[in-house]
Coordinates of C-alpha atoms in Angstrom, one line a residue:
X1 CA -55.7 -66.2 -23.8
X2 CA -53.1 -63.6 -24.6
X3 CA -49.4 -64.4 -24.7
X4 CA -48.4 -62.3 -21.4
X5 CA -51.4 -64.0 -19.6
X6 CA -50.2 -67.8 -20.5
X7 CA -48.6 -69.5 -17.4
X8 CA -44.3 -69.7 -17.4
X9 CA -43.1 -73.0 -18.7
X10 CA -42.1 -75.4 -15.8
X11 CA -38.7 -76.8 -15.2
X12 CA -38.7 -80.1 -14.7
X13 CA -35.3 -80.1 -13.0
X14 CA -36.4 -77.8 -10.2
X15 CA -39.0 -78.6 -7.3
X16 CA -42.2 -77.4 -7.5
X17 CA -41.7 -75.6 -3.7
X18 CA -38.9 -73.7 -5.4
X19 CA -40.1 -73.2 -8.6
X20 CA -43.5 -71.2 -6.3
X21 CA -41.0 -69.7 -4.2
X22 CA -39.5 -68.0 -7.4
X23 CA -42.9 -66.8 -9.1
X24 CA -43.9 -65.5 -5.9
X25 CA -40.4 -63.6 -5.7
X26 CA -41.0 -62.3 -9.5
X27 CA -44.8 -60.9 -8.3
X28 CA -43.1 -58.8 -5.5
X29 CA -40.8 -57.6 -8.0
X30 CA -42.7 -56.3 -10.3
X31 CA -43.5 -52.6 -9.9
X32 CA -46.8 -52.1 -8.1
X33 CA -49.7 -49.8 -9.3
X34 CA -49.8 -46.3 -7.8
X35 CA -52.4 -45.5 -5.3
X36 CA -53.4 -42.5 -7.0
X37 CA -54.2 -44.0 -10.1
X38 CA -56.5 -46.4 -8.3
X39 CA -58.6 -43.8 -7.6
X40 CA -61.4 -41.9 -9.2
X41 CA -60.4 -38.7 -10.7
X42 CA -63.0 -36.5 -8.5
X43 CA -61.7 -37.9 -5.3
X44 CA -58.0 -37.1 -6.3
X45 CA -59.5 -33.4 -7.7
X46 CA -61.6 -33.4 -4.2
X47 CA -58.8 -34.0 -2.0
X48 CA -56.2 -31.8 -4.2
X49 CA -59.0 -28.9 -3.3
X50 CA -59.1 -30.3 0.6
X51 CA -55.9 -29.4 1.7
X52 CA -55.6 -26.4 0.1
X53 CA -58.5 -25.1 1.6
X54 CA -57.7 -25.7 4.9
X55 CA -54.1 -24.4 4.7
X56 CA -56.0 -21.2 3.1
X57 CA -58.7 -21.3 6.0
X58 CA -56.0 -21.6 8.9
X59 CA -53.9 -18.5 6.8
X60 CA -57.3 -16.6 7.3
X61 CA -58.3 -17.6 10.9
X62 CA -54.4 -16.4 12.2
X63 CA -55.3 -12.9 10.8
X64 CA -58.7 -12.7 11.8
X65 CA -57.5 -13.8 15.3
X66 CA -54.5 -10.9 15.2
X67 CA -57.1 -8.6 13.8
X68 CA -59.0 -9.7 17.1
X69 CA -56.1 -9.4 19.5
X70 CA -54.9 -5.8 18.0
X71 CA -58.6 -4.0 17.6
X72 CA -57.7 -1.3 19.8
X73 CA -54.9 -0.2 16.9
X74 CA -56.9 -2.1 14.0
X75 CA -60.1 -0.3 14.0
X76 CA -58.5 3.1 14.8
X77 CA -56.8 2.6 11.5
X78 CA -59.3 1.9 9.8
X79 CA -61.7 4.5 11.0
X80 CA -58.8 6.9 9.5
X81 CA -58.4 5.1 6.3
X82 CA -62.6 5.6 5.9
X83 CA -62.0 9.5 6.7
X84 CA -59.0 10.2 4.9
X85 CA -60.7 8.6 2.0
X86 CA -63.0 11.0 2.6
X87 CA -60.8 14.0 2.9
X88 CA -57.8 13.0 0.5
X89 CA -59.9 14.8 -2.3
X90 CA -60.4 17.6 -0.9
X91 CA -57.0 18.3 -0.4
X92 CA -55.7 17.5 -3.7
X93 CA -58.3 19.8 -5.0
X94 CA -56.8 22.7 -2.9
X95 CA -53.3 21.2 -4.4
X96 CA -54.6 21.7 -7.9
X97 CA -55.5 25.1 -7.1
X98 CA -51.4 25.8 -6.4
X99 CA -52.3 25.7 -2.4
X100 CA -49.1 24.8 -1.0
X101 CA -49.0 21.4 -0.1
X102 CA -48.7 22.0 4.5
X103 CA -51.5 24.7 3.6
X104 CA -54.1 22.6 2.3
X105 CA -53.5 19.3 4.4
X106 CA -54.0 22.0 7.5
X107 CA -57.3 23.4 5.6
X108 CA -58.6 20.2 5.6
X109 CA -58.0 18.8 8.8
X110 CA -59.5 22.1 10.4
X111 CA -62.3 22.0 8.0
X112 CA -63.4 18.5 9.3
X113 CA -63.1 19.6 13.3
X114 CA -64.8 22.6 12.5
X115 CA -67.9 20.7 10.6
X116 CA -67.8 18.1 13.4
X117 CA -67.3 20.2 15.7
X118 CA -69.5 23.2 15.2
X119 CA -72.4 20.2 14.4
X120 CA -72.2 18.7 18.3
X121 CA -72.0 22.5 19.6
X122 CA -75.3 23.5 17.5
X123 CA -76.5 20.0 19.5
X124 CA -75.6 21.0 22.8
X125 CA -76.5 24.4 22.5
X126 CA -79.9 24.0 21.6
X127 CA -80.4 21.7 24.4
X128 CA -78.9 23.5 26.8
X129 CA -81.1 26.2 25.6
X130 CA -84.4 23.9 26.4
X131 CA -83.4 21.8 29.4
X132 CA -85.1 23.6 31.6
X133 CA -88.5 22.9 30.1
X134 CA -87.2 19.8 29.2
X135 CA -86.6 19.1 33.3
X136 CA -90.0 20.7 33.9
X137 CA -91.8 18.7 31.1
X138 CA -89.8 15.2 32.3
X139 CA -91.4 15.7 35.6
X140 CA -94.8 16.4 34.5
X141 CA -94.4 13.5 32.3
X142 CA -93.5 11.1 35.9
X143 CA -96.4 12.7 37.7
X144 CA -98.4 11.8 34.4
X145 CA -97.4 8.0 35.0
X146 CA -98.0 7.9 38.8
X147 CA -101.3 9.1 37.6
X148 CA -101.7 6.5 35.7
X149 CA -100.7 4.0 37.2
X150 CA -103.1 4.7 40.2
X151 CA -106.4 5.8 37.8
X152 CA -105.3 3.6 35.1
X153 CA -106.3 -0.4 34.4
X154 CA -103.3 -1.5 36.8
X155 CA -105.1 0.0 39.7
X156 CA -101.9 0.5 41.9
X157 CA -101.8 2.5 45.2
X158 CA -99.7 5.1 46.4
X159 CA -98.0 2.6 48.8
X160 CA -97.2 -0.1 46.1
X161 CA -95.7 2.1 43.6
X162 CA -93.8 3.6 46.3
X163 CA -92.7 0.5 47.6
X164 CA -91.8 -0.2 44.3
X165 CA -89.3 2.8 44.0
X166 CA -87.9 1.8 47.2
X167 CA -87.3 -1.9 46.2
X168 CA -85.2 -0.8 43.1
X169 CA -83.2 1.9 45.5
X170 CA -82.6 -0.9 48.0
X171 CA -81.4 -3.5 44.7
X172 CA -78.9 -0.4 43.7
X173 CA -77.8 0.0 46.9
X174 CA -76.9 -3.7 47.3
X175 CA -75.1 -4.5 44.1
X176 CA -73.2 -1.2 43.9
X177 CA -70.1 -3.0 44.2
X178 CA -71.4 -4.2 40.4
X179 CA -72.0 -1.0 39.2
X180 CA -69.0 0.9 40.8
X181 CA -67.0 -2.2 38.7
X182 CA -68.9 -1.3 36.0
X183 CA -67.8 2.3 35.9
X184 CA -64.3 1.7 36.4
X185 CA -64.8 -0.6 33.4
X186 CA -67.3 2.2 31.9
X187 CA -63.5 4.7 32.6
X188 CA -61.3 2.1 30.9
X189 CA -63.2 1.7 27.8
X190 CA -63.4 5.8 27.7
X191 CA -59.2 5.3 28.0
X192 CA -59.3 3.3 25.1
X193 CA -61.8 5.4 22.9
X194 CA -59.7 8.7 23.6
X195 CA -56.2 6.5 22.9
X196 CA -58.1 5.4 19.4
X197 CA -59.4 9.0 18.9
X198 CA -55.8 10.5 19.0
X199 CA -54.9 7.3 17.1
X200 CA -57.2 7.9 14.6
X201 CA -56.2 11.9 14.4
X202 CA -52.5 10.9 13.6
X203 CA -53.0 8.6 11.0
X204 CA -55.6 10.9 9.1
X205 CA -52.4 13.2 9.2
X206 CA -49.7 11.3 8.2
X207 CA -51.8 9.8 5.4
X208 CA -53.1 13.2 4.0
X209 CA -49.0 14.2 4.4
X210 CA -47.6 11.4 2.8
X211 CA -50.1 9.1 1.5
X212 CA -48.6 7.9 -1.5
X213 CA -45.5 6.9 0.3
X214 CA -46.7 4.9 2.3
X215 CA -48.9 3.1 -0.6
X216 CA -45.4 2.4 -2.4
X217 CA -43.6 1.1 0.6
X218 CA -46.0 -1.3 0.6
X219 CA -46.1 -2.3 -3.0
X220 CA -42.5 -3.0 -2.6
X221 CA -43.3 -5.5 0.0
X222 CA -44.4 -8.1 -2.7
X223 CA -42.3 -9.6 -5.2
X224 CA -41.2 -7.6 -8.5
X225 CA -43.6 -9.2 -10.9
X226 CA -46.7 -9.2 -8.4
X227 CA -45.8 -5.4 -8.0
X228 CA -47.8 -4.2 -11.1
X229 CA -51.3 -6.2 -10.1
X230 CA -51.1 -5.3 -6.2
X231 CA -50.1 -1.3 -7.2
X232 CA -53.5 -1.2 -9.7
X233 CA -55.8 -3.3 -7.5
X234 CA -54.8 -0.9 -4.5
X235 CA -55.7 2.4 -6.6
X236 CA -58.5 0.6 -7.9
X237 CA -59.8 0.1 -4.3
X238 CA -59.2 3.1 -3.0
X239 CA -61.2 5.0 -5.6
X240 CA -64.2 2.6 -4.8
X241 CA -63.6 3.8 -1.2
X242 CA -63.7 7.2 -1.9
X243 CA -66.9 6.1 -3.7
X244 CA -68.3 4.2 -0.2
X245 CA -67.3 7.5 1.9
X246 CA -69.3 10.3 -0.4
X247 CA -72.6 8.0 -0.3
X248 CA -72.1 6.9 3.3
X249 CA -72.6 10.9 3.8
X250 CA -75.9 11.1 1.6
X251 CA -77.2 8.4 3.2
X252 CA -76.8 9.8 6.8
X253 CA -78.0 13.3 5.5
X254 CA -81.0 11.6 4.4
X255 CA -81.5 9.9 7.4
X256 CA -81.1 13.1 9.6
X257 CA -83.4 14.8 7.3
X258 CA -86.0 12.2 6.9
X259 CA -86.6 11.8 10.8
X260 CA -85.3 16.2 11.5
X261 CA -88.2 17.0 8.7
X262 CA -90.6 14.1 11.0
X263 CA -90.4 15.7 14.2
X264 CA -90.8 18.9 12.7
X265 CA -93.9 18.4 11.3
X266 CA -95.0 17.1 14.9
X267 CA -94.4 20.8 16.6
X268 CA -91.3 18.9 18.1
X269 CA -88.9 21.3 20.0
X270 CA -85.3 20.3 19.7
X271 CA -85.2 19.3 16.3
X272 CA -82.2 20.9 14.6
X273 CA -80.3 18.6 17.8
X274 CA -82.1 15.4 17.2
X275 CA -81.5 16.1 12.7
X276 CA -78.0 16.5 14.0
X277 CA -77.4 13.2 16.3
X278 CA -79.3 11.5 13.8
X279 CA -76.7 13.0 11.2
X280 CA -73.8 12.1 13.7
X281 CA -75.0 8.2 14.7
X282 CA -76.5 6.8 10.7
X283 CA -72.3 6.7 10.5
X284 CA -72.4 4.1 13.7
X285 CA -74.6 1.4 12.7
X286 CA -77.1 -0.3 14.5
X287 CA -76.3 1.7 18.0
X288 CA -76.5 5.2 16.4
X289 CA -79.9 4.8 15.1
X290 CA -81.7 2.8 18.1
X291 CA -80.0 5.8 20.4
X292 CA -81.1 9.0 18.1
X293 CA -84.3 7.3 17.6
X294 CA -84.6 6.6 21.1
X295 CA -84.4 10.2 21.9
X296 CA -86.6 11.5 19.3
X297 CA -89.1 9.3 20.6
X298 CA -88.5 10.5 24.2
X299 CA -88.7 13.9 23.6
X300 CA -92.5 13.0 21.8
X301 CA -93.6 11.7 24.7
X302 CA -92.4 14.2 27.1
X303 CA -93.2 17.1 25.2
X304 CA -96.5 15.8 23.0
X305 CA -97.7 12.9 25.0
X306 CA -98.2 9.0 24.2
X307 CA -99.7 9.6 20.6
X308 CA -97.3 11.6 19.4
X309 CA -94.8 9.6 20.5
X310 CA -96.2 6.2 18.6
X311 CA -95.9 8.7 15.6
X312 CA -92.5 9.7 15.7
X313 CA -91.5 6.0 16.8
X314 CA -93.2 5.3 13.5
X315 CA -91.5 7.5 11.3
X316 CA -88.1 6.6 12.7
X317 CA -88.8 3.4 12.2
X318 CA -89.9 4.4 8.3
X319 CA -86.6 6.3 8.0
X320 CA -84.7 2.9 9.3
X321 CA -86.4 0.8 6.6
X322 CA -86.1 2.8 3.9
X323 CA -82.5 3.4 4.7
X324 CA -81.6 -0.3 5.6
X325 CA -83.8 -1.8 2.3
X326 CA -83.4 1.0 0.1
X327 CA -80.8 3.4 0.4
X328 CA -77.6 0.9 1.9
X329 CA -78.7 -1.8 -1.1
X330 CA -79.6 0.1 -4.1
X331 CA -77.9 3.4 -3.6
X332 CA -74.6 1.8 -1.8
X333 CA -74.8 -1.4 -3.9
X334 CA -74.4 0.9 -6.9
X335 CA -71.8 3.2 -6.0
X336 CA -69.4 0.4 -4.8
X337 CA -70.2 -2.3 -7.6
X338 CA -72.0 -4.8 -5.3
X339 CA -74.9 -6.2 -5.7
X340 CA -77.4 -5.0 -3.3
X341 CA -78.1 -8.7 -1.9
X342 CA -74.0 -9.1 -1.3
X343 CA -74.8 -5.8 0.7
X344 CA -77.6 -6.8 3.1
X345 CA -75.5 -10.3 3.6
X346 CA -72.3 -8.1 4.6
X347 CA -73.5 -6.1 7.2
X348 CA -75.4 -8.9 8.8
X349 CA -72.5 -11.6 8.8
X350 CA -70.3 -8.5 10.3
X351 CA -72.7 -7.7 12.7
X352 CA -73.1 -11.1 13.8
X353 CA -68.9 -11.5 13.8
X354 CA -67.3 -8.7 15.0
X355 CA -70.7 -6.0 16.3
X356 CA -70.5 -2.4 15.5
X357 CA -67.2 -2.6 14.0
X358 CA -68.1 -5.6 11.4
X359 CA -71.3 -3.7 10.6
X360 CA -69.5 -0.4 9.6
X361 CA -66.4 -1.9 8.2
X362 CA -68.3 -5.0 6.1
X363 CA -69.7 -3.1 2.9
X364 CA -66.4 -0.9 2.7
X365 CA -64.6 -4.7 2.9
X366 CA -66.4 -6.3 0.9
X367 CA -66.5 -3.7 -2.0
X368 CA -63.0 -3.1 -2.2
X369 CA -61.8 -6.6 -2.0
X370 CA -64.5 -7.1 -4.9
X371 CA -63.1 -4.9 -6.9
X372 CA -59.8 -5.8 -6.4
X373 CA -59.8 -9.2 -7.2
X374 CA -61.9 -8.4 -10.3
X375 CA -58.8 -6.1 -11.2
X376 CA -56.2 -9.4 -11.2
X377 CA -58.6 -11.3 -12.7
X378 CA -59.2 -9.3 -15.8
X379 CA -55.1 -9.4 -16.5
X380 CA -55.2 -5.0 -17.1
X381 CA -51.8 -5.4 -15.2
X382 CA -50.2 -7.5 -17.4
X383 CA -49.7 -4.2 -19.5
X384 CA -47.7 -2.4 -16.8
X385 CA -44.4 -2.6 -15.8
X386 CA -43.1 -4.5 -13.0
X387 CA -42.1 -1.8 -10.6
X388 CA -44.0 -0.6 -7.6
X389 CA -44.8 2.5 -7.1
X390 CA -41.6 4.3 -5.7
X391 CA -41.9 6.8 -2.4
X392 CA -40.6 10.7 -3.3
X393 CA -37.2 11.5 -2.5
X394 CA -37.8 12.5 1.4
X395 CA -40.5 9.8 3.0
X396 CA -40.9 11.2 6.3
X397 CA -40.2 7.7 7.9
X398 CA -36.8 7.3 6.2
X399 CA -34.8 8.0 9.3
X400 CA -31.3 7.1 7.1
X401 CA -30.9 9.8 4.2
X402 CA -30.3 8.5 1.1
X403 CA -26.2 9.4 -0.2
X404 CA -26.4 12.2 -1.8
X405 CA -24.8 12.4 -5.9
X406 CA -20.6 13.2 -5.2
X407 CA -21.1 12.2 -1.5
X408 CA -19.2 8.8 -0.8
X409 CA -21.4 6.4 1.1

């Protein structure tokens, strides 16, 4: 037995209650073991990781739920950031080329309405130009399905599929107070989209004037030393935006030509309208396809009948295939430095989270927070100085001038 496990030496002079009542005084003295060193080193590591993660994953659900409560400002905003990302090249192209600096930011804001804009009139122009034998082909096209529904397998008479008609009349007519709701909500939601559009307008503006301000008042947010990482993971972001913004175009041009070239070949009228709402809604994802598609299809069948509608159903459906397991994974995947499964997952865990918006803002996401956190990872920042990028003398939100030099303050 070792020499610190041997038992004390008793005293005979003191009574053995005492002489207990003194060891067990010594035990409680003596310094007790720590907790945490009774324990297993992966609990401790596992519940070190715990409580970080959840202060981390309550950090993230307080900005997802202000995201959620400020959309209407939120996605506006971001809808600009996607366009000026766009356009921001195309101005400092005309800037290289000694346009003064008003000049080209007002070429390129009237070069995007005009392109936008002259693409919806060539749309409603052209079908303008054929609703009249649209109206007259829609109608022969209903008297085609009475028809049919009489003559055909269903065997229906007159009488049945008129009292058919009058049933879903007489359902209108009852829950209109439903539907008259529904517009006034139909009239608010219109409120909001023209609030976001003129939204949207003014930041595109203010970020093609003064862009890199902006960018450095923000860098200054964040502590001196972090300055250096957050200033070269923002630029190294917004070039693999500008990267997501040129494809995003390609892709919807091919999408508009793929289906435009499919109805063509069908003896389709309206096509250069459908090629252009195709062009228009492969930038809204999900919605913009089924409706475009949708009216491809309908003008098949009111124009060519039920076959050649079931063709160009089938080629819009090719073009959506090909677009959603080719072109968005391989072709995107490549241009923003994701891998093409990391694409498919974004857009379906932001469709399933936030809808149309998650869809169209998810790849865009994901790629540039990607690529920024590979920049702070790699340490390239360490090599920079400490200082944000400073905002040129005259930031058009400084509302106090700075003192000029001999002026006292």
């Amino acid at each position: 037995m070792a020499e610190s496990d041997a038992p004390a030496p008793q005293n005979p002079s003191v009574p053995p209650a005492r002489a207990r009542f003194l060891s067990r005084r010594r035990d409680l003295a003596a310094p007790a073991e720590p907790v945490d060193a009774s324990l297993p080193r992966g609990v401790r590591l596992a519940g070190a990781w715990s409580w970080r993660l959840l202060v981390i994953g309550a950090v993230i659900a307080v900005a997802i739920f202000l995201i959620v409560q400020l959309r209407l400002i939120v996605v506006p905003v971001l809808i600009a950031v996607l366009l000026a990302a766009l356009l921001v090249p195309f101005k400092d192209l005309l800037v290289r080329r000694r346009w003064p600096h008003w000049l080209a930011i007002v070429t390129t804001l009237l070069t995007l309405v005009v392109v936008v804009g002259g693409l919806f009139y060539l749309a409603i122009w052209q079908v303008t130009r054929e609703s009249h034998e649209l109206q007259t082909q829609s109608v022969a096209a209903f008297d085609e399905l009475r028809r049919w529904l009489t003559t055909g397998p269903l065997g229906l008479t007159k009488d049945q599929i008129d009292g058919a008609f009058q049933s879903l009349w007489s359902s209108l007519q009852q829950d209109s107070q439903v539907y008259i709701s529904g517009a006034l909500s139909i009239g608010s939601t219109l409120g909001h989209v023209l609030t976001g559009a003129l939204l949207t307008v003014f930041s595109v503006l203010f970020i093609l004037i003064d862009g890199r301000s902006i960018w450095g008042w923000i860098v200054r947010i964040f502590p001196k030393n972090a300055r250096a990482a957050v200033d070269g993971a923002g630029q190294a972001g917004w070039l693999t935006l500008r990267n997501f913004a040129k494809v995003q175009v390609l892709v919807a041009s091919i999408d508009a030509l793929g289906i435009g070239l499919g109805a063509f070949f069908l003896g389709l009228p309206l096509v250069i309208p459908i090629a252009v709402l195709v062009f228009l809604g492969s930038f809204i994802p999900i919605v913009g396809a089924v409706i475009t598609g949708a009216l491809a299809v309908f003008v098949a069948l009111v124009f060519k009948g039920w076959v050649f509608a079931l063709i160009m159903l089938g080629v819009v459906l090719l073009v959506q295939q090909i677009e959603g397991h080719v072109l968005q994974p391989l072709i995107m995947g490549t241009a923003v430095k994701v891998h093409p499964l990391a694409v498919v997952l974004a857009v379906a865990a932001g469709s399933l989270l936030a809808g149309i918006p998650g869809a169209l803002f998810a790849v865009p996401f994901v790629a540039v927070l990607n690529v920024m956190v590979h920049y702070v990872s790699s340490g390239a920042w360490r090599s920079r100085p400490p200082e944000a990028t400073a905002a040129p003398e005259g930031a058009i939100w400084e509302t106090v001038p700075r003192p000029r030099p001999g002026r006292p303050r």
